[in-house]
Amino acid sequence: MTKIRWRIYNDRTGTYYESSVLSVSYTYGRQGYLDNYAGSSINITIKNQANESANFLLNDRISLDGQLGIYQTYLQSFWVTAIDYHDYPGNVGLSTATLIASDSIARLGRVLGKSNTLATGTTGSQIDAMDTKSSWPPDVTTISYNTNSQASAATVTASWANQINLLQTTEKGIVSYSNGLAIRFLGRSYINSLKPTYALKTLSRTPSATSIGYQTFDRLGYGETFVNNAEITPAGLSTYTGTNTASVALYGQNGITQSTVDENATQAQGNADWTASALSDPTTLRYQVGFTDVAQNEEALLGFLQYVSGYGLVPYVVTDLIYRVPGAGADTTVAVVVEGFSFNITPESTQMVFYLSPLTYYQFFTLNSTSLGILNTSRLGW
């Protein structure tokens, strides 16, 4: 039986649903550093022999609530967008229904800006202003933390999710929305501080009170996060190109184009230079770890999920990953950032997969770079 007790709560009816839930699947966040935040839908399959699905209506706000012992370990809100009915012919077998509900980012992908305006300011100031706008959903709030980049004034006509992603490609931070109803926009210089200083829960090969023991482990090399030529096109400005000439000479050009709202040419050039520099080593790895809740120590499982999901308001998304390369005589430890995760929940167990980037992607200083920092000068970043 699954260690985590999962329940579905419907705000409209004020009721928890547990015994009728057969399975739940959901993917949160993103898999890689360069991916946009597209949002996702949760799929909840329930018994429907007695028409239990009638308890859920379009736009109902529901929550996925995870309990471990007496403690809440996970909370996420969704809005019902569809219900698929799987009726057993003749009404004699087990009929089921699948509730499909969007998380806050997916929901904002279908809410248009309606020409609401955002004033020039930091990326965080624009995020903070979003929940005051007329077309913004009233039950979602926005909070920013320690943002660095300046964003140009905007008239938002596309979706609010699109605008959030433009600010994200400008800031190069993290968008968190896994706890309750708030979207938290974490500035790039803030990420380095999001490693717990108390009761850190690591990821390693063996479960313990201080570590999650993964059962599957993948090291991911090359791919789309290998970039040595970056073209950044801010709204209303020209295109700015950053190139790591040494990497291009060794490996050939691997380019990317990104749209941003960088407020000025200097910042846009710094964004391009940073992207082409930070991602230019093809030997840098990303990681993917998988595990079940039933195999874990309860203390480690509770702490890890509470940290990464933002149970304490700010998500502590940085931890240590410990692994051993085949044939090696010792372990390797690397600091990683949780980019996203997926849950597959049944009454027997909860299968979890976490997608990890190296913390170095978020450490914004490159030694002796003309745009990213030179020792004994004031230019330590863009």
PDB file of N, CA, C and O in Angstrom, residues 261-323:
ATOM      1  N   VAL A 261      11.896  39.806 -23.079  1.00  0.00           N
ATOM      2  CA  VAL A 261      11.463  41.193 -22.915  1.00  0.00           C
ATOM      3  C   VAL A 261      12.583  41.989 -22.237  1.00  0.00           C
ATOM      4  O   VAL A 261      12.327  42.890 -21.449  1.00  0.00           O
ATOM      5  N   ASP A 262      13.846  41.635 -22.542  1.00  0.00           N
ATOM      6  CA  ASP A 262      14.980  42.407 -22.035  1.00  0.00           C
ATOM      7  C   ASP A 262      14.774  43.876 -22.372  1.00  0.00           C
ATOM      8  O   ASP A 262      14.439  44.231 -23.510  1.00  0.00           O
ATOM      9  N   GLU A 263      15.006  44.736 -21.388  1.00  0.00           N
ATOM     10  CA  GLU A 263      14.642  46.146 -21.533  1.00  0.00           C
ATOM     11  C   GLU A 263      15.634  46.948 -22.360  1.00  0.00           C
ATOM     12  O   GLU A 263      15.270  47.963 -22.952  1.00  0.00           O
ATOM     13  N   ASN A 264      16.893  46.495 -22.453  1.00  0.00           N
ATOM     14  CA  ASN A 264      17.890  47.278 -23.188  1.00  0.00           C
ATOM     15  C   ASN A 264      18.901  46.361 -23.859  1.00  0.00           C
ATOM     16  O   ASN A 264      18.974  45.153 -23.577  1.00  0.00           O
ATOM     17  N   ALA A 265      19.711  46.952 -24.725  1.00  0.00           N
ATOM     18  CA  ALA A 265      20.658  46.191 -25.528  1.00  0.00           C
ATOM     19  C   ALA A 265      21.735  45.531 -24.669  1.00  0.00           C
ATOM     20  O   ALA A 265      22.144  44.387 -24.925  1.00  0.00           O
ATOM     21  N   THR A 266      22.230  46.246 -23.664  1.00  0.00           N
ATOM     22  CA  THR A 266      23.294  45.699 -22.814  1.00  0.00           C
ATOM     23  C   THR A 266      22.825  44.434 -22.111  1.00  0.00           C
ATOM     24  O   THR A 266      23.540  43.422 -22.058  1.00  0.00           O
ATOM     25  N   GLN A 267      21.624  44.485 -21.566  1.00  0.00           N
ATOM     26  CA  GLN A 267      21.096  43.312 -20.864  1.00  0.00           C
ATOM     27  C   GLN A 267      20.851  42.163 -21.831  1.00  0.00           C
ATOM     28  O   GLN A 267      21.138  41.006 -21.520  1.00  0.00           O
ATOM     29  N   ALA A 268      20.318  42.461 -23.005  1.00  0.00           N
ATOM     30  CA  ALA A 268      20.051  41.412 -23.992  1.00  0.00           C
ATOM     31  C   ALA A 268      21.343  40.737 -24.437  1.00  0.00           C
ATOM     32  O   ALA A 268      21.400  39.509 -24.607  1.00  0.00           O
ATOM     33  N   GLN A 269      22.390  41.534 -24.638  1.00  0.00           N
ATOM     34  CA  GLN A 269      23.676  40.951 -25.035  1.00  0.00           C
ATOM     35  C   GLN A 269      24.236  40.074 -23.916  1.00  0.00           C
ATOM     36  O   GLN A 269      24.775  38.989 -24.166  1.00  0.00           O
ATOM     37  N   GLY A 270      24.087  40.521 -22.674  1.00  0.00           N
ATOM     38  CA  GLY A 270      24.523  39.703 -21.550  1.00  0.00           C
ATOM     39  C   GLY A 270      23.760  38.394 -21.464  1.00  0.00           C
ATOM     40  O   GLY A 270      24.335  37.344 -21.151  1.00  0.00           O
ATOM     41  N   ASN A 271      22.466  38.438 -21.723  1.00  0.00           N
ATOM     42  CA  ASN A 271      21.645  37.235 -21.731  1.00  0.00           C
ATOM     43  C   ASN A 271      22.156  36.251 -22.778  1.00  0.00           C
ATOM     44  O   ASN A 271      22.331  35.050 -22.509  1.00  0.00           O
ATOM     45  N   ALA A 272      22.431  36.757 -23.991  1.00  0.00           N
ATOM     46  CA  ALA A 272      22.930  35.895 -25.068  1.00  0.00           C
ATOM     47  C   ALA A 272      24.302  35.322 -24.729  1.00  0.00           C
ATOM     48  O   ALA A 272      24.567  34.128 -24.934  1.00  0.00           O
ATOM     49  N   ASP A 273      25.199  36.178 -24.200  1.00  0.00           N
ATOM     50  CA  ASP A 273      26.544  35.726 -23.858  1.00  0.00           C
ATOM     51  C   ASP A 273      26.513  34.674 -22.757  1.00  0.00           C
ATOM     52  O   ASP A 273      27.236  33.672 -22.810  1.00  0.00           O
ATOM     53  N   TRP A 274      25.658  34.914 -21.749  1.00  0.00           N
ATOM     54  CA  TRP A 274      25.558  33.937 -20.667  1.00  0.00           C
ATOM     55  C   TRP A 274      25.065  32.588 -21.177  1.00  0.00           C
ATOM     56  O   TRP A 274      25.640  31.538 -20.860  1.00  0.00           O
ATOM     57  N   THR A 275      24.008  32.589 -21.978  1.00  0.00           N
ATOM     58  CA  THR A 275      23.434  31.340 -22.475  1.00  0.00           C
ATOM     59  C   THR A 275      24.461  30.554 -23.283  1.00  0.00           C
ATOM     60  O   THR A 275      24.612  29.334 -23.120  1.00  0.00           O
ATOM     61  N   ALA A 276      25.203  31.251 -24.156  1.00  0.00           N
ATOM     62  CA  ALA A 276      26.192  30.573 -25.000  1.00  0.00           C
ATOM     63  C   ALA A 276      27.390  30.084 -24.195  1.00  0.00           C
ATOM     64  O   ALA A 276      28.082  29.145 -24.607  1.00  0.00           O
ATOM     65  N   SER A 277      27.641  30.711 -23.056  1.00  0.00           N
ATOM     66  CA  SER A 277      28.776  30.306 -22.224  1.00  0.00           C
ATOM     67  C   SER A 277      28.402  29.195 -21.254  1.00  0.00           C
ATOM     68  O   SER A 277      29.090  28.175 -21.152  1.00  0.00           O
ATOM     69  N   ALA A 278      27.295  29.362 -20.543  1.00  0.00           N
ATOM     70  CA  ALA A 278      26.929  28.439 -19.468  1.00  0.00           C
ATOM     71  C   ALA A 278      26.576  27.052 -19.982  1.00  0.00           C
ATOM     72  O   ALA A 278      26.737  26.057 -19.269  1.00  0.00           O
ATOM     73  N   LEU A 279      26.084  26.961 -21.209  1.00  0.00           N
ATOM     74  CA  LEU A 279      25.596  25.683 -21.739  1.00  0.00           C
ATOM     75  C   LEU A 279      26.514  25.100 -22.810  1.00  0.00           C
ATOM     76  O   LEU A 279      26.129  24.199 -23.544  1.00  0.00           O
ATOM     77  N   SER A 280      27.756  25.607 -22.888  1.00  0.00           N
ATOM     78  CA  SER A 280      28.623  25.291 -24.035  1.00  0.00           C
ATOM     79  C   SER A 280      29.455  24.029 -23.859  1.00  0.00           C
ATOM     80  O   SER A 280      30.183  23.643 -24.776  1.00  0.00           O
ATOM     81  N   ASP A 281      29.383  23.383 -22.696  1.00  0.00           N
ATOM     82  CA  ASP A 281      30.162  22.164 -22.452  1.00  0.00           C
ATOM     83  C   ASP A 281      29.274  20.942 -22.626  1.00  0.00           C
ATOM     84  O   ASP A 281      28.391  20.687 -21.800  1.00  0.00           O
ATOM     85  N   PRO A 282      29.487  20.150 -23.679  1.00  0.00           N
ATOM     86  CA  PRO A 282      28.592  19.010 -23.920  1.00  0.00           C
ATOM     87  C   PRO A 282      28.752  17.888 -22.903  1.00  0.00           C
ATOM     88  O   PRO A 282      27.934  16.973 -22.865  1.00  0.00           O
ATOM     89  N   THR A 283      29.792  17.942 -22.068  1.00  0.00           N
ATOM     90  CA  THR A 283      29.954  16.902 -21.052  1.00  0.00           C
ATOM     91  C   THR A 283      29.160  17.184 -19.784  1.00  0.00           C
ATOM     92  O   THR A 283      29.083  16.336 -18.896  1.00  0.00           O
ATOM     93  N   THR A 284      28.559  18.375 -19.692  1.00  0.00           N
ATOM     94  CA  THR A 284      27.699  18.682 -18.547  1.00  0.00           C
ATOM     95  C   THR A 284      26.440  17.824 -18.607  1.00  0.00           C
ATOM     96  O   THR A 284      25.804  17.726 -19.656  1.00  0.00           O
ATOM     97  N   LEU A 285      26.077  17.234 -17.497  1.00  0.00           N
ATOM     98  CA  LEU A 285      24.978  16.270 -17.479  1.00  0.00           C
ATOM     99  C   LEU A 285      23.735  16.824 -16.810  1.00  0.00           C
ATOM    100  O   LEU A 285      23.809  17.652 -15.902  1.00  0.00           O
ATOM    101  N   ARG A 286      22.585  16.371 -17.279  1.00  0.00           N
ATOM    102  CA  ARG A 286      21.333  16.475 -16.550  1.00  0.00           C
ATOM    103  C   ARG A 286      21.013  15.088 -15.994  1.00  0.00           C
ATOM    104  O   ARG A 286      21.619  14.106 -16.396  1.00  0.00           O
ATOM    105  N   TYR A 287      20.025  15.032 -15.097  1.00  0.00           N
ATOM    106  CA  TYR A 287      19.765  13.761 -14.424  1.00  0.00           C
ATOM    107  C   TYR A 287      18.258  13.527 -14.285  1.00  0.00           C
ATOM    108  O   TYR A 287      17.455  14.460 -14.269  1.00  0.00           O
ATOM    109  N   GLN A 288      17.931  12.247 -14.157  1.00  0.00           N
ATOM    110  CA  GLN A 288      16.546  11.854 -13.926  1.00  0.00           C
ATOM    111  C   GLN A 288      16.558  10.691 -12.950  1.00  0.00           C
ATOM    112  O   GLN A 288      17.232   9.685 -13.185  1.00  0.00           O
ATOM    113  N   VAL A 289      15.855  10.846 -11.831  1.00  0.00           N
ATOM    114  CA  VAL A 289      15.809   9.781 -10.825  1.00  0.00           C
ATOM    115  C   VAL A 289      14.360   9.361 -10.599  1.00  0.00           C
ATOM    116  O   VAL A 289      13.446  10.190 -10.634  1.00  0.00           O
ATOM    117  N   GLY A 290      14.179   8.078 -10.385  1.00  0.00           N
ATOM    118  CA  GLY A 290      12.845   7.548 -10.131  1.00  0.00           C
ATOM    119  C   GLY A 290      12.821   6.690  -8.880  1.00  0.00           C
ATOM    120  O   GLY A 290      13.795   5.997  -8.568  1.00  0.00           O
ATOM    121  N   PHE A 291      11.715   6.752  -8.158  1.00  0.00           N
ATOM    122  CA  PHE A 291      11.592   5.949  -6.938  1.00  0.00           C
ATOM    123  C   PHE A 291      10.121   5.803  -6.572  1.00  0.00           C
ATOM    124  O   PHE A 291       9.261   6.536  -7.066  1.00  0.00           O
ATOM    125  N   THR A 292       9.842   4.858  -5.676  1.00  0.00           N
ATOM    126  CA  THR A 292       8.493   4.688  -5.142  1.00  0.00           C
ATOM    127  C   THR A 292       8.468   5.153  -3.701  1.00  0.00           C
ATOM    128  O   THR A 292       9.476   5.099  -2.990  1.00  0.00           O
ATOM    129  N   ASP A 293       7.293   5.573  -3.264  1.00  0.00           N
ATOM    130  CA  ASP A 293       7.185   6.018  -1.879  1.00  0.00           C
ATOM    131  C   ASP A 293       7.355   4.869  -0.891  1.00  0.00           C
ATOM    132  O   ASP A 293       7.896   5.039   0.203  1.00  0.00           O
ATOM    133  N   VAL A 294       6.910   3.666  -1.270  1.00  0.00           N
ATOM    134  CA  VAL A 294       6.935   2.547  -0.327  1.00  0.00           C
ATOM    135  C   VAL A 294       8.351   2.124   0.030  1.00  0.00           C
ATOM    136  O   VAL A 294       8.577   1.510   1.073  1.00  0.00           O
ATOM    137  N   ALA A 295       9.336   2.459  -0.803  1.00  0.00           N
ATOM    138  CA  ALA A 295      10.720   2.057  -0.554  1.00  0.00           C
ATOM    139  C   ALA A 295      11.484   3.062   0.288  1.00  0.00           C
ATOM    140  O   ALA A 295      12.649   2.834   0.619  1.00  0.00           O
ATOM    141  N   GLN A 296      10.838   4.185   0.656  1.00  0.00           N
ATOM    142  CA  GLN A 296      11.564   5.281   1.298  1.00  0.00           C
ATOM    143  C   GLN A 296      11.362   5.329   2.805  1.00  0.00           C
ATOM    144  O   GLN A 296      10.338   4.907   3.333  1.00  0.00           O
ATOM    145  N   ASN A 297      12.348   5.899   3.476  1.00  0.00           N
ATOM    146  CA  ASN A 297      12.207   6.266   4.874  1.00  0.00           C
ATOM    147  C   ASN A 297      11.202   7.415   4.975  1.00  0.00           C
ATOM    148  O   ASN A 297      11.285   8.382   4.206  1.00  0.00           O
ATOM    149  N   GLU A 298      10.264   7.331   5.901  1.00  0.00           N
ATOM    150  CA  GLU A 298       9.192   8.326   5.969  1.00  0.00           C
ATOM    151  C   GLU A 298       9.712   9.732   6.263  1.00  0.00           C
ATOM    152  O   GLU A 298       9.215  10.715   5.717  1.00  0.00           O
ATOM    153  N   GLU A 299      10.708   9.834   7.134  1.00  0.00           N
ATOM    154  CA  GLU A 299      11.246  11.152   7.468  1.00  0.00           C
ATOM    155  C   GLU A 299      11.860  11.818   6.245  1.00  0.00           C
ATOM    156  O   GLU A 299      11.652  13.008   5.991  1.00  0.00           O
ATOM    157  N   ALA A 300      12.623  11.054   5.465  1.00  0.00           N
ATOM    158  CA  ALA A 300      13.249  11.607   4.264  1.00  0.00           C
ATOM    159  C   ALA A 300      12.202  11.967   3.218  1.00  0.00           C
ATOM    160  O   ALA A 300      12.289  13.017   2.581  1.00  0.00           O
ATOM    161  N   LEU A 301      11.212  11.101   3.041  1.00  0.00           N
ATOM    162  CA  LEU A 301      10.179  11.339   2.038  1.00  0.00           C
ATOM    163  C   LEU A 301       9.381  12.590   2.366  1.00  0.00           C
ATOM    164  O   LEU A 301       9.133  13.441   1.495  1.00  0.00           O
ATOM    165  N   LEU A 302       8.992  12.732   3.636  1.00  0.00           N
ATOM    166  CA  LEU A 302       8.238  13.905   4.056  1.00  0.00           C
ATOM    167  C   LEU A 302       9.051  15.181   3.835  1.00  0.00           C
ATOM    168  O   LEU A 302       8.572  16.150   3.232  1.00  0.00           O
ATOM    169  N   GLY A 303      10.287  15.184   4.309  1.00  0.00           N
ATOM    170  CA  GLY A 303      11.106  16.382   4.196  1.00  0.00           C
ATOM    171  C   GLY A 303      11.402  16.758   2.766  1.00  0.00           C
ATOM    172  O   GLY A 303      11.321  17.932   2.383  1.00  0.00           O
ATOM    173  N   PHE A 304      11.727  15.770   1.947  1.00  0.00           N
ATOM    174  CA  PHE A 304      12.081  16.054   0.555  1.00  0.00           C
ATOM    175  C   PHE A 304      10.904  16.652  -0.210  1.00  0.00           C
ATOM    176  O   PHE A 304      11.038  17.670  -0.894  1.00  0.00           O
ATOM    177  N   LEU A 305       9.731  16.040  -0.095  1.00  0.00           N
ATOM    178  CA  LEU A 305       8.564  16.546  -0.825  1.00  0.00           C
ATOM    179  C   LEU A 305       8.127  17.909  -0.311  1.00  0.00           C
ATOM    180  O   LEU A 305       7.727  18.777  -1.092  1.00  0.00           O
ATOM    181  N   GLN A 306       8.187  18.124   0.993  1.00  0.00           N
ATOM    182  CA  GLN A 306       7.829  19.436   1.520  1.00  0.00           C
ATOM    183  C   GLN A 306       8.792  20.510   1.030  1.00  0.00           C
ATOM    184  O   GLN A 306       8.379  21.615   0.666  1.00  0.00           O
ATOM    185  N   TYR A 307      10.062  20.191   0.982  1.00  0.00           N
ATOM    186  CA  TYR A 307      11.048  21.166   0.520  1.00  0.00           C
ATOM    187  C   TYR A 307      10.813  21.549  -0.938  1.00  0.00           C
ATOM    188  O   TYR A 307      10.678  22.720  -1.283  1.00  0.00           O
ATOM    189  N   VAL A 308      10.782  20.547  -1.826  1.00  0.00           N
ATOM    190  CA  VAL A 308      10.772  20.870  -3.259  1.00  0.00           C
ATOM    191  C   VAL A 308       9.433  21.431  -3.724  1.00  0.00           C
ATOM    192  O   VAL A 308       9.367  22.129  -4.745  1.00  0.00           O
ATOM    193  N   SER A 309       8.346  21.128  -2.993  1.00  0.00           N
ATOM    194  CA  SER A 309       7.038  21.622  -3.423  1.00  0.00           C
ATOM    195  C   SER A 309       6.685  22.982  -2.831  1.00  0.00           C
ATOM    196  O   SER A 309       5.646  23.551  -3.146  1.00  0.00           O
ATOM    197  N   GLY A 310       7.574  23.504  -1.983  1.00  0.00           N
ATOM    198  CA  GLY A 310       7.307  24.826  -1.438  1.00  0.00           C
ATOM    199  C   GLY A 310       6.351  24.820  -0.270  1.00  0.00           C
ATOM    200  O   GLY A 310       5.595  25.769  -0.083  1.00  0.00           O
ATOM    201  N   TYR A 311       6.380  23.763   0.525  1.00  0.00           N
ATOM    202  CA  TYR A 311       5.469  23.691   1.671  1.00  0.00           C
ATOM    203  C   TYR A 311       5.718  24.846   2.634  1.00  0.00           C
ATOM    204  O   TYR A 311       4.801  25.352   3.267  1.00  0.00           O
ATOM    205  N   GLY A 312       6.971  25.279   2.725  1.00  0.00           N
ATOM    206  CA  GLY A 312       7.293  26.432   3.561  1.00  0.00           C
ATOM    207  C   GLY A 312       7.244  27.732   2.791  1.00  0.00           C
ATOM    208  O   GLY A 312       8.011  28.648   3.053  1.00  0.00           O
ATOM    209  N   LEU A 313       6.364  27.823   1.819  1.00  0.00           N
ATOM    210  CA  LEU A 313       6.141  28.965   0.923  1.00  0.00           C
ATOM    211  C   LEU A 313       7.202  29.043  -0.164  1.00  0.00           C
ATOM    212  O   LEU A 313       6.877  29.017  -1.349  1.00  0.00           O
ATOM    213  N   VAL A 314       8.481  29.169   0.185  1.00  0.00           N
ATOM    214  CA  VAL A 314       9.522  29.180  -0.831  1.00  0.00           C
ATOM    215  C   VAL A 314       9.990  27.744  -1.084  1.00  0.00           C
ATOM    216  O   VAL A 314      10.360  27.047  -0.143  1.00  0.00           O
ATOM    217  N   PRO A 315       9.985  27.282  -2.322  1.00  0.00           N
ATOM    218  CA  PRO A 315      10.442  25.916  -2.581  1.00  0.00           C
ATOM    219  C   PRO A 315      11.959  25.809  -2.494  1.00  0.00           C
ATOM    220  O   PRO A 315      12.685  26.576  -3.131  1.00  0.00           O
ATOM    221  N   TYR A 316      12.438  24.868  -1.708  1.00  0.00           N
ATOM    222  CA  TYR A 316      13.874  24.617  -1.613  1.00  0.00           C
ATOM    223  C   TYR A 316      14.232  23.553  -2.647  1.00  0.00           C
ATOM    224  O   TYR A 316      14.176  22.360  -2.381  1.00  0.00           O
ATOM    225  N   VAL A 317      14.578  24.022  -3.837  1.00  0.00           N
ATOM    226  CA  VAL A 317      14.693  23.147  -5.004  1.00  0.00           C
ATOM    227  C   VAL A 317      16.111  22.646  -5.238  1.00  0.00           C
ATOM    228  O   VAL A 317      16.365  21.947  -6.218  1.00  0.00           O
ATOM    229  N   VAL A 318      17.049  22.992  -4.363  1.00  0.00           N
ATOM    230  CA  VAL A 318      18.439  22.575  -4.529  1.00  0.00           C
ATOM    231  C   VAL A 318      18.767  21.480  -3.525  1.00  0.00           C
ATOM    232  O   VAL A 318      18.445  21.592  -2.338  1.00  0.00           O
ATOM    233  N   THR A 319      19.393  20.421  -3.997  1.00  0.00           N
ATOM    234  CA  THR A 319      19.835  19.349  -3.110  1.00  0.00           C
ATOM    235  C   THR A 319      21.094  18.722  -3.684  1.00  0.00           C
ATOM    236  O   THR A 319      21.583  19.138  -4.741  1.00  0.00           O
ATOM    237  N   ASP A 320      21.615  17.714  -3.005  1.00  0.00           N
ATOM    238  CA  ASP A 320      22.786  16.981  -3.490  1.00  0.00           C
ATOM    239  C   ASP A 320      22.344  15.644  -4.075  1.00  0.00           C
ATOM    240  O   ASP A 320      21.539  14.925  -3.472  1.00  0.00           O
ATOM    241  N   LEU A 321      22.888  15.323  -5.233  1.00  0.00           N
ATOM    242  CA  LEU A 321      22.680  14.030  -5.871  1.00  0.00           C
ATOM    243  C   LEU A 321      23.978  13.238  -5.746  1.00  0.00           C
ATOM    244  O   LEU A 321      25.052  13.723  -6.105  1.00  0.00           O
ATOM    245  N   ILE A 322      23.855  12.033  -5.223  1.00  0.00           N
ATOM    246  CA  ILE A 322      25.020  11.172  -5.023  1.00  0.00           C
ATOM    247  C   ILE A 322      24.857   9.934  -5.894  1.00  0.00           C
ATOM    248  O   ILE A 322      23.844   9.232  -5.811  1.00  0.00           O
ATOM    249  N   TYR A 323      25.850   9.668  -6.744  1.00  0.00           N
ATOM    250  CA  TYR A 323      25.761   8.521  -7.641  1.00  0.00           C
ATOM    251  C   TYR A 323      27.160   7.977  -7.906  1.00  0.00           C
ATOM    252  O   TYR A 323      28.173   8.620  -7.592  1.00  0.00           O
TER     253      TYR A 323
END
